[in-house]
PDB file of N, CA and C in Angstrom:
ATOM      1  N   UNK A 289      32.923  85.169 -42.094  1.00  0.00           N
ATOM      2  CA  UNK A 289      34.206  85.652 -41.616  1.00  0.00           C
ATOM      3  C   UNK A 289      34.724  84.667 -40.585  1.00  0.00           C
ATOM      4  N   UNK A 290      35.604  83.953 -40.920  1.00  0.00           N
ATOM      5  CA  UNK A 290      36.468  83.032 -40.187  1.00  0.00           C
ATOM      6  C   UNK A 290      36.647  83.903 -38.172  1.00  0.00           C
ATOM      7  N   UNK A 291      36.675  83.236 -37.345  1.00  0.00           N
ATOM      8  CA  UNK A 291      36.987  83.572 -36.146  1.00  0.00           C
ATOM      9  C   UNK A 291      38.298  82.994 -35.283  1.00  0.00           C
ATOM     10  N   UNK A 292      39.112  84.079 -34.712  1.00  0.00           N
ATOM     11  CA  UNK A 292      40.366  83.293 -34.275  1.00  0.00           C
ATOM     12  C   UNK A 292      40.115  83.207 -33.053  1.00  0.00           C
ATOM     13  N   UNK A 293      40.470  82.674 -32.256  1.00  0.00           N
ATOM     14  CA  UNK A 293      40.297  83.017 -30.700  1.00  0.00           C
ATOM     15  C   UNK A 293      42.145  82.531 -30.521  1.00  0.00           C
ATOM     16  N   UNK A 294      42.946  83.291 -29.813  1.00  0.00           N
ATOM     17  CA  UNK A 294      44.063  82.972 -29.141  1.00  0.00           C
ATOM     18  C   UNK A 294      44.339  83.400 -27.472  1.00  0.00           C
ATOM     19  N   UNK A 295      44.895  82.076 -27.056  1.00  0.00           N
ATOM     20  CA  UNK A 295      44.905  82.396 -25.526  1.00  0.00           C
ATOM     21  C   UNK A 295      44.181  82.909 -24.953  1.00  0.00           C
ATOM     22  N   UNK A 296      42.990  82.681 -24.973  1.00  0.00           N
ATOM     23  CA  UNK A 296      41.381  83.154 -24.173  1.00  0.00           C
ATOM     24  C   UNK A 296      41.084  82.154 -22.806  1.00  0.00           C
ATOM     25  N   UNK A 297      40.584  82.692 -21.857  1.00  0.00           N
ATOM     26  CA  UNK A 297      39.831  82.000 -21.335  1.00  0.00           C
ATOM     27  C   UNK A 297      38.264  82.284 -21.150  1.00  0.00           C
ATOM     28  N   UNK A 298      37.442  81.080 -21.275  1.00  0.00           N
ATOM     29  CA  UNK A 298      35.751  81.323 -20.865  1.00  0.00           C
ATOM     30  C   UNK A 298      35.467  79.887 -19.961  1.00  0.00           C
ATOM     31  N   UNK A 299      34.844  80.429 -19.123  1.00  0.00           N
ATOM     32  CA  UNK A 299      34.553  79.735 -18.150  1.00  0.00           C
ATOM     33  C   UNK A 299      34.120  80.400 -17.271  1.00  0.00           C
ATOM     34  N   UNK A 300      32.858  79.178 -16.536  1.00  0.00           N
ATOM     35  CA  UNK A 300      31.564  79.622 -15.887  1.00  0.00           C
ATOM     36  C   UNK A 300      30.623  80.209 -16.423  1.00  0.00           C
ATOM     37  N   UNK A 301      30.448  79.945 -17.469  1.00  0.00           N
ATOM     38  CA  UNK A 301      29.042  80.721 -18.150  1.00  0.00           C
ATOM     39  C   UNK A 301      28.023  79.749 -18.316  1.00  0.00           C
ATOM     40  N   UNK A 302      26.929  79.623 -18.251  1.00  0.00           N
ATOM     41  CA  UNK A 302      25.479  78.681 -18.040  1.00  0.00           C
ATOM     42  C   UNK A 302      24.329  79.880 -18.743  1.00  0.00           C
ATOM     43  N   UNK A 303      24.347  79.112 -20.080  1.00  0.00           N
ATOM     44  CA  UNK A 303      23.309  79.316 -20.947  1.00  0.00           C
ATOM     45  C   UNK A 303      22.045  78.348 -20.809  1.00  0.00           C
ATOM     46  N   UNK A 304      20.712  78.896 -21.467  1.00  0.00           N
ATOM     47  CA  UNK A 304      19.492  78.470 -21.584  1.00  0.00           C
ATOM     48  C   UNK A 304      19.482  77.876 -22.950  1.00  0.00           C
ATOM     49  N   UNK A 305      20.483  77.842 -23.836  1.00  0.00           N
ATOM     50  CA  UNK A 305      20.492  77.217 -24.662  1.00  0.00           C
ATOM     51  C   UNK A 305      22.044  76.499 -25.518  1.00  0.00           C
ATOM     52  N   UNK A 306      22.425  76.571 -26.204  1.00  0.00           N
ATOM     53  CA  UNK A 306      23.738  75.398 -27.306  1.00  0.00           C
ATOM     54  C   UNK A 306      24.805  76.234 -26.928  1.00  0.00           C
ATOM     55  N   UNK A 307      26.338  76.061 -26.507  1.00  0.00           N
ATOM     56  CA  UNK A 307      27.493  76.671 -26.460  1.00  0.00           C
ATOM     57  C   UNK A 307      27.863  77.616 -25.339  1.00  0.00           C
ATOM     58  N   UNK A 308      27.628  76.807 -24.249  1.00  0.00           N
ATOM     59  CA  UNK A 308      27.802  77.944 -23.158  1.00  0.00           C
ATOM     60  C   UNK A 308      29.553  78.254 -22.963  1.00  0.00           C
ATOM     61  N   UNK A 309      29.987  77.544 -23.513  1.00  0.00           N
ATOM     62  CA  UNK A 309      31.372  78.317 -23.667  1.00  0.00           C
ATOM     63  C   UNK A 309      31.925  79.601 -24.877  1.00  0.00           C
ATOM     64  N   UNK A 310      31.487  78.153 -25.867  1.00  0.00           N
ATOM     65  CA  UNK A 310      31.932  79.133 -27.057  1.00  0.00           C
ATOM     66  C   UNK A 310      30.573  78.399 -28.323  1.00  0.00           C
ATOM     67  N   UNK A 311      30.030  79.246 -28.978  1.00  0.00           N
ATOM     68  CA  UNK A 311      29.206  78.969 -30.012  1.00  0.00           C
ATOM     69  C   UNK A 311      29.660  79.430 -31.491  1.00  0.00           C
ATOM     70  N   UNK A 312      29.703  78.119 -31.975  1.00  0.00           N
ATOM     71  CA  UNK A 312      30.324  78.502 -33.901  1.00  0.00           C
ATOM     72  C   UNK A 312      29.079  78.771 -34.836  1.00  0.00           C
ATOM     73  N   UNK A 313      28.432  79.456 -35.173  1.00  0.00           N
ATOM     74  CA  UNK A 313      27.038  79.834 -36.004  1.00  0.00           C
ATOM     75  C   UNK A 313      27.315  78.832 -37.306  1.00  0.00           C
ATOM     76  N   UNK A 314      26.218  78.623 -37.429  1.00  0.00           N
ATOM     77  CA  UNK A 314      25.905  77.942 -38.931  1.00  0.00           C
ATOM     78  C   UNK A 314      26.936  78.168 -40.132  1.00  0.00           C
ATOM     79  N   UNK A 315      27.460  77.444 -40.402  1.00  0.00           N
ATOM     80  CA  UNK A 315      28.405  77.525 -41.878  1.00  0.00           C
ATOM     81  C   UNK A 315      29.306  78.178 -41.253  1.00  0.00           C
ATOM     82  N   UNK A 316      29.798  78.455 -39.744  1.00  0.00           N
ATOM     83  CA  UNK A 316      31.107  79.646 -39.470  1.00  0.00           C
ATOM     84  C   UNK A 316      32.403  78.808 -39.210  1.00  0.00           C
ATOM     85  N   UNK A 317      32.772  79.348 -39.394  1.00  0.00           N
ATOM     86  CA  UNK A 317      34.768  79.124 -38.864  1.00  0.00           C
ATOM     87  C   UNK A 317      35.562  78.929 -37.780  1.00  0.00           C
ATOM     88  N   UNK A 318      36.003  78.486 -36.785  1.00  0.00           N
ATOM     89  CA  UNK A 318      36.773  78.863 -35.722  1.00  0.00           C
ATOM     90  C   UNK A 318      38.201  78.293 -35.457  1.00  0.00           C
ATOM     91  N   UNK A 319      38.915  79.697 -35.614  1.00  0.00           N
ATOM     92  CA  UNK A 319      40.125  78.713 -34.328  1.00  0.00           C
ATOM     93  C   UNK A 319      40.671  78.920 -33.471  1.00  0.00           C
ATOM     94  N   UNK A 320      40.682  78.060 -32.968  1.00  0.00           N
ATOM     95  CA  UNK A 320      40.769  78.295 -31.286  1.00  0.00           C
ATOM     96  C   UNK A 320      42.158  77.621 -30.668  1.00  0.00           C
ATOM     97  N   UNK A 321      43.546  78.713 -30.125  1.00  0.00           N
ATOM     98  CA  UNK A 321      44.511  78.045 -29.764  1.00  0.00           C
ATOM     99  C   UNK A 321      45.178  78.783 -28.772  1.00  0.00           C
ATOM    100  N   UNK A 322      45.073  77.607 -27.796  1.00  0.00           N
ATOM    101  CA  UNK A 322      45.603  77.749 -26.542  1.00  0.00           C
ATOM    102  C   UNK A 322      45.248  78.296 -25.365  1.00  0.00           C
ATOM    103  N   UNK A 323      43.449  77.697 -26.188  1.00  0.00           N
ATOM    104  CA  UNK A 323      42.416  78.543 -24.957  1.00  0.00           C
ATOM    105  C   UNK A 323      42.098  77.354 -23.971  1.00  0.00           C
ATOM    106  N   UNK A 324      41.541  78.125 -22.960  1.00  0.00           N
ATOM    107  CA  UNK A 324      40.755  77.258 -21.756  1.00  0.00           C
ATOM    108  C   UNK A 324      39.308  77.501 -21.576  1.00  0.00           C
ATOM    109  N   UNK A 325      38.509  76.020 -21.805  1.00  0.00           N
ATOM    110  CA  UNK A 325      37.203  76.037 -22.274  1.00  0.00           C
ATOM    111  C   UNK A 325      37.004  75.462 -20.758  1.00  0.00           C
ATOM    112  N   UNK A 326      36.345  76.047 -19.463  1.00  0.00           N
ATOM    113  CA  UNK A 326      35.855  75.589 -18.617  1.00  0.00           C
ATOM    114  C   UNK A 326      34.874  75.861 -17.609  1.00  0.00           C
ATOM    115  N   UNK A 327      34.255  74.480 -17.175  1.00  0.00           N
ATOM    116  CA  UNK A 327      32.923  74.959 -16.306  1.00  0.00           C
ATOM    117  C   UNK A 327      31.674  75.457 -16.380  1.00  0.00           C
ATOM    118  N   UNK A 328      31.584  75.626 -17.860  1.00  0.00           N
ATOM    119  CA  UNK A 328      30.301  75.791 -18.411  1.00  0.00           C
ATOM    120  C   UNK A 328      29.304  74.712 -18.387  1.00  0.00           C
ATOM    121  N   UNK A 329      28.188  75.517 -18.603  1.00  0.00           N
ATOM    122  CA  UNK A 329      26.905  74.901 -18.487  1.00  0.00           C
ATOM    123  C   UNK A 329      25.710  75.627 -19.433  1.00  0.00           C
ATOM    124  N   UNK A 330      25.182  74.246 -20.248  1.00  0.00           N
ATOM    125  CA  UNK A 330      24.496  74.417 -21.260  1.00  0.00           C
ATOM    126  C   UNK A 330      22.968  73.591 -20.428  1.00  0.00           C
ATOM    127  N   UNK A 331      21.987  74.465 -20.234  1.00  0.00           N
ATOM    128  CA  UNK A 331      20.900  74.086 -19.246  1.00  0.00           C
ATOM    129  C   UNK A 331      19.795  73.814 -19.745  1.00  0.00           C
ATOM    130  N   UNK A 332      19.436  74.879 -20.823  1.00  0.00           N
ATOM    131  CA  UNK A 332      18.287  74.784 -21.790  1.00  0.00           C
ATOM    132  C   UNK A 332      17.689  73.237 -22.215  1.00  0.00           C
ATOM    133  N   UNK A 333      16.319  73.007 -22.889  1.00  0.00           N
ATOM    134  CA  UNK A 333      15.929  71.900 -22.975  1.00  0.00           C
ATOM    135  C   UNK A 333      17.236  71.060 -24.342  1.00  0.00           C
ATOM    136  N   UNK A 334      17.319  72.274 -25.124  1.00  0.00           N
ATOM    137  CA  UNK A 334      18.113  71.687 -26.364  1.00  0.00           C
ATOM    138  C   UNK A 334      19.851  71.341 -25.665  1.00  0.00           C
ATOM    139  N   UNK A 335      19.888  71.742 -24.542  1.00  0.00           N
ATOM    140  CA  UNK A 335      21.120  71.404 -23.833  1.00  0.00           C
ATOM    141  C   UNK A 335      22.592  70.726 -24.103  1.00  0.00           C
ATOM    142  N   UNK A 336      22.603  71.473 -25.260  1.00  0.00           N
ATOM    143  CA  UNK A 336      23.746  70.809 -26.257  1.00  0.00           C
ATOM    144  C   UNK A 336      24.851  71.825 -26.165  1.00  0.00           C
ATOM    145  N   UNK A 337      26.385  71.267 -25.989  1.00  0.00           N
ATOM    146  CA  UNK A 337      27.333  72.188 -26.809  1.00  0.00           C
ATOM    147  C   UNK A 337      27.911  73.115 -24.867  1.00  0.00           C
ATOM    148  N   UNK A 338      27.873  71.879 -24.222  1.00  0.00           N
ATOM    149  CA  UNK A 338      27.809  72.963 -22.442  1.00  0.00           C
ATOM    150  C   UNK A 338      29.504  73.857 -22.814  1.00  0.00           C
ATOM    151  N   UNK A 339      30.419  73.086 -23.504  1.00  0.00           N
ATOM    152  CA  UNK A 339      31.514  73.566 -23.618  1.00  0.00           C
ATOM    153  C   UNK A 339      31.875  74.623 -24.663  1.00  0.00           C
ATOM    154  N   UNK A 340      31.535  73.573 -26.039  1.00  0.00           N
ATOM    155  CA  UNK A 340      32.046  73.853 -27.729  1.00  0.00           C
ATOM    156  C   UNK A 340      30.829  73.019 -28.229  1.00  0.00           C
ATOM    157  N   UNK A 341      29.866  74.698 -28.791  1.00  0.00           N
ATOM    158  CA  UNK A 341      28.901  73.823 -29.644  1.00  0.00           C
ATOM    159  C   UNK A 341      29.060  74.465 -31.366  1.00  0.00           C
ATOM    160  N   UNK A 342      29.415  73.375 -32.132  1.00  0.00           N
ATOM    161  CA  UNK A 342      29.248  73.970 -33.820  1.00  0.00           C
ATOM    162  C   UNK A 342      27.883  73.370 -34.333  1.00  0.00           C
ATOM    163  N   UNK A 343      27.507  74.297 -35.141  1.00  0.00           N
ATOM    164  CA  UNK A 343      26.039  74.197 -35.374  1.00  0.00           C
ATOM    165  C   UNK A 343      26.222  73.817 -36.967  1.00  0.00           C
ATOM    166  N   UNK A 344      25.266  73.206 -37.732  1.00  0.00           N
ATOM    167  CA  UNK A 344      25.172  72.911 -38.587  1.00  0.00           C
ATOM    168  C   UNK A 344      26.251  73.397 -40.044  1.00  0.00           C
ATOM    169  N   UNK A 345      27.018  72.488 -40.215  1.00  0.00           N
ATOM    170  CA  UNK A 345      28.121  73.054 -40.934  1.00  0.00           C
ATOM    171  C   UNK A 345      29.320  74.009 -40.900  1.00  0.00           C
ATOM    172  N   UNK A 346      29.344  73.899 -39.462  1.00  0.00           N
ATOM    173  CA  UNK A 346      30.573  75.080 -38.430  1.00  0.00           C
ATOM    174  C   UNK A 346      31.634  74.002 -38.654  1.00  0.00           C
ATOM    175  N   UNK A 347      32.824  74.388 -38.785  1.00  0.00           N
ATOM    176  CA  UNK A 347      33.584  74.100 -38.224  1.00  0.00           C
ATOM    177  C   UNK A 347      34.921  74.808 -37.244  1.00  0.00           C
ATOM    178  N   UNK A 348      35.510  73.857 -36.715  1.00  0.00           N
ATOM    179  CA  UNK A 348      36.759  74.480 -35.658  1.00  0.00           C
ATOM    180  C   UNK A 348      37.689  73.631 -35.925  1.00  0.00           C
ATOM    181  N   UNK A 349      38.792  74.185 -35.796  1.00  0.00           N
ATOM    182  CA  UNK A 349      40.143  73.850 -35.274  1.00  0.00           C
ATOM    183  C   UNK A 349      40.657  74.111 -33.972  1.00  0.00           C
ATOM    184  N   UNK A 350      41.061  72.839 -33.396  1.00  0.00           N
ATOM    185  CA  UNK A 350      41.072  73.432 -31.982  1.00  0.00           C
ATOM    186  C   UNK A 350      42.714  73.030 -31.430  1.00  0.00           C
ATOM    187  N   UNK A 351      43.681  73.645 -30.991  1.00  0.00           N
ATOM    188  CA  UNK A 351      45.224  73.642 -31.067  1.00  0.00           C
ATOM    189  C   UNK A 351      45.767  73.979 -29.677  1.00  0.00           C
ATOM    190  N   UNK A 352      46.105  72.636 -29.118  1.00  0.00           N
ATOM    191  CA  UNK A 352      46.367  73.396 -27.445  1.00  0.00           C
ATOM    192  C   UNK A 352      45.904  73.292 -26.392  1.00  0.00           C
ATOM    193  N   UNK A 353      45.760  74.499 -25.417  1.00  0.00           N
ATOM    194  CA  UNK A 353      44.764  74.832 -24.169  1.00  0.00           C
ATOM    195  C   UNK A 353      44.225  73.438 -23.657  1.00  0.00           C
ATOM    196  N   UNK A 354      42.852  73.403 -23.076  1.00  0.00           N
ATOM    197  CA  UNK A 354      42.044  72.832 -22.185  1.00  0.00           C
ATOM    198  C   UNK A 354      40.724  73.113 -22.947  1.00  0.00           C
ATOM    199  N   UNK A 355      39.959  71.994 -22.858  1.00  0.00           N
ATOM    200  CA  UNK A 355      38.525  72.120 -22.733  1.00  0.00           C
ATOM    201  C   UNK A 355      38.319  71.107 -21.723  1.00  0.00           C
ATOM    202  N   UNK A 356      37.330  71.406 -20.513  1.00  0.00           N
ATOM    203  CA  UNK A 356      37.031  70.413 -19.364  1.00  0.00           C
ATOM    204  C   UNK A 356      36.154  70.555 -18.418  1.00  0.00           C
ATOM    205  N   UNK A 357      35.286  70.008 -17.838  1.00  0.00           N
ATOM    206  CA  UNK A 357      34.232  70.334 -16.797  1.00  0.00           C
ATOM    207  C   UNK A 357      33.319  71.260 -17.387  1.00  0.00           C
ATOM    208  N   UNK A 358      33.096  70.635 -18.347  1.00  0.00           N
ATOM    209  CA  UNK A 358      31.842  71.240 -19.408  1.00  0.00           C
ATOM    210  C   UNK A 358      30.441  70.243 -19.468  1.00  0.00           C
ATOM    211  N   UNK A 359      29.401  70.690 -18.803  1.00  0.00           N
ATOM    212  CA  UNK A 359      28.156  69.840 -18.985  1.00  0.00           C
ATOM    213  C   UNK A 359      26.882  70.731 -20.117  1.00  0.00           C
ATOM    214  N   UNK A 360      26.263  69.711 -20.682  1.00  0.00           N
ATOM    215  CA  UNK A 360      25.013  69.999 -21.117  1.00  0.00           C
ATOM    216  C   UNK A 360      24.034  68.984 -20.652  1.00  0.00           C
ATOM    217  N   UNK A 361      22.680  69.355 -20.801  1.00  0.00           N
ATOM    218  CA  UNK A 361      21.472  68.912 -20.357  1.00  0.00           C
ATOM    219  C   UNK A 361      21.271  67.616 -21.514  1.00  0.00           C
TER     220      UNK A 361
END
């Protein structure tokens, strides 16, 4: 099932593992417009994705907004 996100904000979230903003699951969908992706933190050893992580065959469309001050490990 495809995922929309419109005019969202996430930010400040610090995961132990991939997508501390926003996470796209395996083979999933996203689109994302006119959101603000910020300040996250991806900490975990696999420390991938601190902002926008798509996982194996995800994809996104991304239209707009901010993504910024996003770290991973």
């Amino acid at each position: 099932v495809p995922t929309v996100v419109n005019d969202n904000e996430a930010t400040g979230g610090t995961v132990s593992q991939g997508g501390g903003g926003v996470y796209v699951e395996t083979g999933g969908t996203a689109t994302l417009t006119d959101v603000r992706i910020a300040n996250n933190r991806a900490t975990g050893a696999a420390g991938s994705g601190g902002g926008l992580m798509l996982a194996d065959g995800a994809t996104a469309t991304v239209s707009g907004g901010v993504i910024e001050r996003n770290a991973a490990n």
